[in-house]
């Protein structure tokens, strides 16, 4: 499809999905947060009193709540019953990689929910670490894969 | 400051700002959205019936509402009265660059509001263009500058 | 039906729809905004830089978000998955007419969603124009039609 | 002032109030709800078990919550600390008149809060009565008066 | 089941319900509010102008809105379409007892919705009475019963 | 003061605080959650992979977000800028005790914010543990102390 799905006669508009069948759909989004060596070094220690637990868990919770709240953030997103939402946060040389997977049974996909959840988790990590490094960069937020829906499945090439 | 401001005894926690003075603070965040040549070409036409108006304006509105809603999205963000919020969206070779500037008079800064506003605007552009290109990437979301507050002003080197 | 559906033993209460079948339902609401000749004259120019685009599009977006948020605004409204929401905004001698159409597949109707969406769009137009005319009047907000549900279809006489 | 305060270079935008002084501001908005004789007759009985209590009180509560939530509904409204919000609901021949008064100490006015509160209260009355009369009309929502702010006080002529 | 359903590899997480069947589920929660003799005595008079109507009705409305908003309050709660929500508030020697019943057709239960609704109603009663007695206690908030779902029905022993 | 502050002529209403001075105010609320021996025993292990970290931290985050959201939950609560919010969660024989402390600089107190934060944290613990014990009881939610405001400081006797 090569047109803007949200534009009707020059006015933005919600896409009508009332005639579409409801089926299972999933989406996975990914984002990287470049924290810098100083902060990453603090993640070595896995003790409960250490920072990793709270930072990562706070990001997971903020991301999960954002996934459920996506339709209130993105003007033309449809409200969908989120049946699953999971996060995978893994360390990388100078930072972390956040993956957000979302599943629903509905008439439209959950790409925006996965993208929004990953973004909110990354912003939360930024918020909890920014006092130590104002140069943190949230980069390459993108869709990794989606399943379900008439446009078929999708998997990012480099993924 | 080289510690986690949100961790107290291993538990995440809001930072106590009750003893801080209230003064004017601003923050600017920036993000790039790589849309691809196909979508960018559609932005040439500036006619009201064309897509650019709605896509960009929808992003500005979603970003502005997200700025006001930041404290509800980021667990330990303080609620602040947003006195100004402006967006500057400019075309780039293969996409667009979004700048979000926020101003307040308060006891803590608006970095998170600017970062969240830029992220929400980028996610909205993604939502309105994703039917044409699932490979859109939202990249390099970062703080460009901040003013006000005891930690002083900040300006990103490369900015 | 000639009784108050929300009153049970003198206490307000949500209507129990758990035993009702789920089917397609639509509703259309309409409202007029009397802006005055001065503001209407500014709507002549359709150029993207002109006011009409932003004012109307901002109203459409605010209305769409309000439609999705209706159950959080009206105490005894049920939460419904909004499958479509469209706005039609047309000029009138001294102002504009806003029509909001909503569709869902659910156990209860979307009259309140359509009415709330039209009201939010009108309030947004008011907000963006009030600096020019404090005498703007939002008038005759009403239901134009509804389909689906056991109470049958409805169409306003004068519509 | 005879221009659109929310339009900057053809893009909608929040008005910058950061340089404005903070002072006390009030606003009163009014709206009429034409319910029809059948419903109005049910309002005669003031007994606690009767409908009036719940309907009117539910409207007052929904209106009060909407006043506090205005900045989340109207895209370019500023967030303000609501210091007072009161409703006056009086019977009229074929319906009721709702007045909503709001007060704040801030850098911008509360006209939108008063207008939004009156609209939400009227929509709630509509919701609780619509099963009895689908022809209910919410009409003539307008600003009755405002005080405070550099644009000075305002009082509707016919008020 | 004797494990933490929300913990996966030490990270909190939403429970995946996508493979579960959707069926009717109900839950009832109860809470007591000890108001003290002074406040209870004011509840004798049932006249519409008396306090009981407003206090109780405000609590019912706040509780109903909280039930619909539960998934936004409890991080790992699923969003469910609330098909019914009813409150029963009865006087007790030194206070009141609040019962909240919720019904849905969904893939997971509404225990949290019933618990959250009862809690919000109790907090609202507290808010409206606290000026008269700062020693009000909200006690014994618990689940009374639930039906539907593979874990079967439940009824509290002492209930 | 021995009257209902929220009742005006039999209608619930927000208290007018516009004439009150703004000063620092704090409040502490406490609640107990009786989890039962089985669940408490699982709290022994403090390892990051154990349940305690996540359960407690999720409760702290949900409580903090609820504190900021109190005015949207309790109909006549004023919106206040939360300057601090901290939780103290300690084990007890058969469960845990949650303390929530809130601070603001405003025209009215934060008792409701502290009470709501403690309630949301307790409900979250309940949600994360309920699969193991449906008999969990949230009990004795009350105000422990408050400072600031013309009604003076308060400290619960038994506290």
mmCIF file of N, CA and C in Angstrom, chain E residues 28-35 40 43 56 59-60 87-100 118 121-122 125 139-140 142 144:
data_model
loop_
_atom_site.group_PDB
_atom_site.id
_atom_site.type_symbol
_atom_site.label_atom_id
_atom_site.label_comp_id
_atom_site.label_asym_id
_atom_site.label_seq_id
_atom_site.Cartn_x
_atom_site.Cartn_y
_atom_site.Cartn_z
ATOM 1 N N UNK E 28 -16.507 -9.678 43.422
ATOM 2 C CA UNK E 28 -17.071 -8.791 44.439
ATOM 3 C C UNK E 28 -16.001 -8.532 45.485
ATOM 4 N N UNK E 29 -15.772 -7.256 45.784
ATOM 5 C CA UNK E 29 -14.820 -6.890 46.835
ATOM 6 C C UNK E 29 -15.559 -6.083 47.893
ATOM 7 N N UNK E 30 -15.039 -6.089 49.095
ATOM 8 C CA UNK E 30 -15.683 -5.386 50.205
ATOM 9 C C UNK E 30 -14.644 -4.637 51.033
ATOM 10 N N UNK E 31 -15.060 -3.508 51.594
ATOM 11 C CA UNK E 31 -14.189 -2.757 52.484
ATOM 12 C C UNK E 31 -15.059 -2.038 53.516
ATOM 13 N N UNK E 32 -14.512 -1.827 54.689
ATOM 14 C CA UNK E 32 -15.220 -1.100 55.745
ATOM 15 C C UNK E 32 -14.536 0.243 55.970
ATOM 16 N N UNK E 33 -15.330 1.269 56.254
ATOM 17 C CA UNK E 33 -14.765 2.575 56.589
ATOM 18 C C UNK E 33 -15.288 2.954 57.977
ATOM 19 N N UNK E 34 -14.389 3.035 58.942
ATOM 20 C CA UNK E 34 -14.761 3.426 60.310
ATOM 21 C C UNK E 34 -14.742 4.941 60.402
ATOM 22 N N UNK E 35 -15.928 5.540 60.426
ATOM 23 C CA UNK E 35 -16.050 7.004 60.377
ATOM 24 C C UNK E 35 -16.139 7.641 61.753
ATOM 25 N N UNK E 40 -21.298 9.360 61.571
ATOM 26 C CA UNK E 40 -22.403 8.430 61.331
ATOM 27 C C UNK E 40 -23.729 9.077 61.701
ATOM 28 N N UNK E 43 -25.539 10.843 59.149
ATOM 29 C CA UNK E 43 -26.111 10.061 58.057
ATOM 30 C C UNK E 43 -27.568 9.691 58.315
ATOM 31 N N UNK E 56 -22.296 9.512 49.574
ATOM 32 C CA UNK E 56 -22.391 8.145 49.059
ATOM 33 C C UNK E 56 -22.376 8.139 47.533
ATOM 34 N N UNK E 59 -19.008 8.776 46.169
ATOM 35 C CA UNK E 59 -18.168 7.575 46.318
ATOM 36 C C UNK E 59 -18.496 6.540 45.239
ATOM 37 N N UNK E 60 -19.769 6.385 44.929
ATOM 38 C CA UNK E 60 -20.177 5.414 43.910
ATOM 39 C C UNK E 60 -19.610 5.823 42.547
ATOM 40 N N UNK E 87 -22.404 -0.780 43.089
ATOM 41 C CA UNK E 87 -21.951 -0.591 44.468
ATOM 42 C C UNK E 87 -23.125 -0.753 45.422
ATOM 43 N N UNK E 88 -22.828 -1.323 46.586
ATOM 44 C CA UNK E 88 -23.816 -1.450 47.649
ATOM 45 C C UNK E 88 -23.140 -0.868 48.886
ATOM 46 N N UNK E 89 -23.678 0.226 49.390
ATOM 47 C CA UNK E 89 -23.063 0.874 50.541
ATOM 48 C C UNK E 89 -24.063 0.863 51.685
ATOM 49 N N UNK E 90 -23.705 0.194 52.779
ATOM 50 C CA UNK E 90 -24.645 0.030 53.888
ATOM 51 C C UNK E 90 -24.029 0.548 55.188
ATOM 52 N N UNK E 91 -24.872 1.153 56.048
ATOM 53 C CA UNK E 91 -24.360 1.686 57.310
ATOM 54 C C UNK E 91 -23.966 0.561 58.265
ATOM 55 N N UNK E 92 -22.986 0.823 59.080
ATOM 56 C CA UNK E 92 -22.570 -0.106 60.142
ATOM 57 C C UNK E 92 -22.432 0.711 61.412
ATOM 58 N N UNK E 93 -22.509 0.052 62.551
ATOM 59 C CA UNK E 93 -22.430 0.772 63.847
ATOM 60 C C UNK E 93 -21.654 2.077 63.761
ATOM 61 N N UNK E 94 -20.367 1.994 63.530
ATOM 62 C CA UNK E 94 -19.545 3.204 63.553
ATOM 63 C C UNK E 94 -19.084 3.654 62.165
ATOM 64 N N UNK E 95 -19.688 3.108 61.131
ATOM 65 C CA UNK E 95 -19.240 3.522 59.798
ATOM 66 C C UNK E 95 -20.082 2.933 58.696
ATOM 67 N N UNK E 96 -19.438 2.617 57.579
ATOM 68 C CA UNK E 96 -20.160 2.047 56.449
ATOM 69 C C UNK E 96 -19.369 0.876 55.859
ATOM 70 N N UNK E 97 -20.097 0.012 55.151
ATOM 71 C CA UNK E 97 -19.470 -1.085 54.417
ATOM 72 C C UNK E 97 -19.755 -0.864 52.934
ATOM 73 N N UNK E 98 -18.720 -0.973 52.122
ATOM 74 C CA UNK E 98 -18.836 -0.764 50.685
ATOM 75 C C UNK E 98 -18.597 -2.085 49.983
ATOM 76 N N UNK E 99 -19.528 -2.468 49.107
ATOM 77 C CA UNK E 99 -19.329 -3.655 48.281
ATOM 78 C C UNK E 99 -19.323 -3.211 46.826
ATOM 79 N N UNK E 100 -18.358 -3.699 46.072
ATOM 80 C CA UNK E 100 -18.247 -3.370 44.662
ATOM 81 C C UNK E 100 -18.278 -4.661 43.863
ATOM 82 N N UNK E 118 -13.638 -0.600 45.095
ATOM 83 C CA UNK E 118 -13.982 -0.486 46.514
ATOM 84 C C UNK E 118 -13.015 0.476 47.213
ATOM 85 N N UNK E 121 -13.801 4.134 46.207
ATOM 86 C CA UNK E 121 -15.026 4.609 46.863
ATOM 87 C C UNK E 121 -14.734 4.935 48.331
ATOM 88 N N UNK E 122 -13.952 4.074 48.977
ATOM 89 C CA UNK E 122 -13.617 4.304 50.389
ATOM 90 C C UNK E 122 -12.753 5.556 50.545
ATOM 91 N N UNK E 125 -14.996 8.611 50.309
ATOM 92 C CA UNK E 125 -15.734 8.853 51.555
ATOM 93 C C UNK E 125 -14.784 9.501 52.561
ATOM 94 N N UNK E 139 -10.595 -0.199 56.436
ATOM 95 C CA UNK E 139 -10.047 -1.492 56.854
ATOM 96 C C UNK E 139 -10.673 -2.713 56.178
ATOM 97 N N UNK E 140 -9.866 -3.773 56.161
ATOM 98 C CA UNK E 140 -10.315 -5.077 55.674
ATOM 99 C C UNK E 140 -10.866 -5.041 54.256
ATOM 100 N N UNK E 142 -10.956 -6.637 50.900
ATOM 101 C CA UNK E 142 -10.653 -8.008 50.481
ATOM 102 C C UNK E 142 -11.629 -8.484 49.413
ATOM 103 N N UNK E 144 -14.425 -10.865 48.135
ATOM 104 C CA UNK E 144 -15.515 -11.657 48.725
ATOM 105 C C UNK E 144 -15.827 -12.868 47.861
#
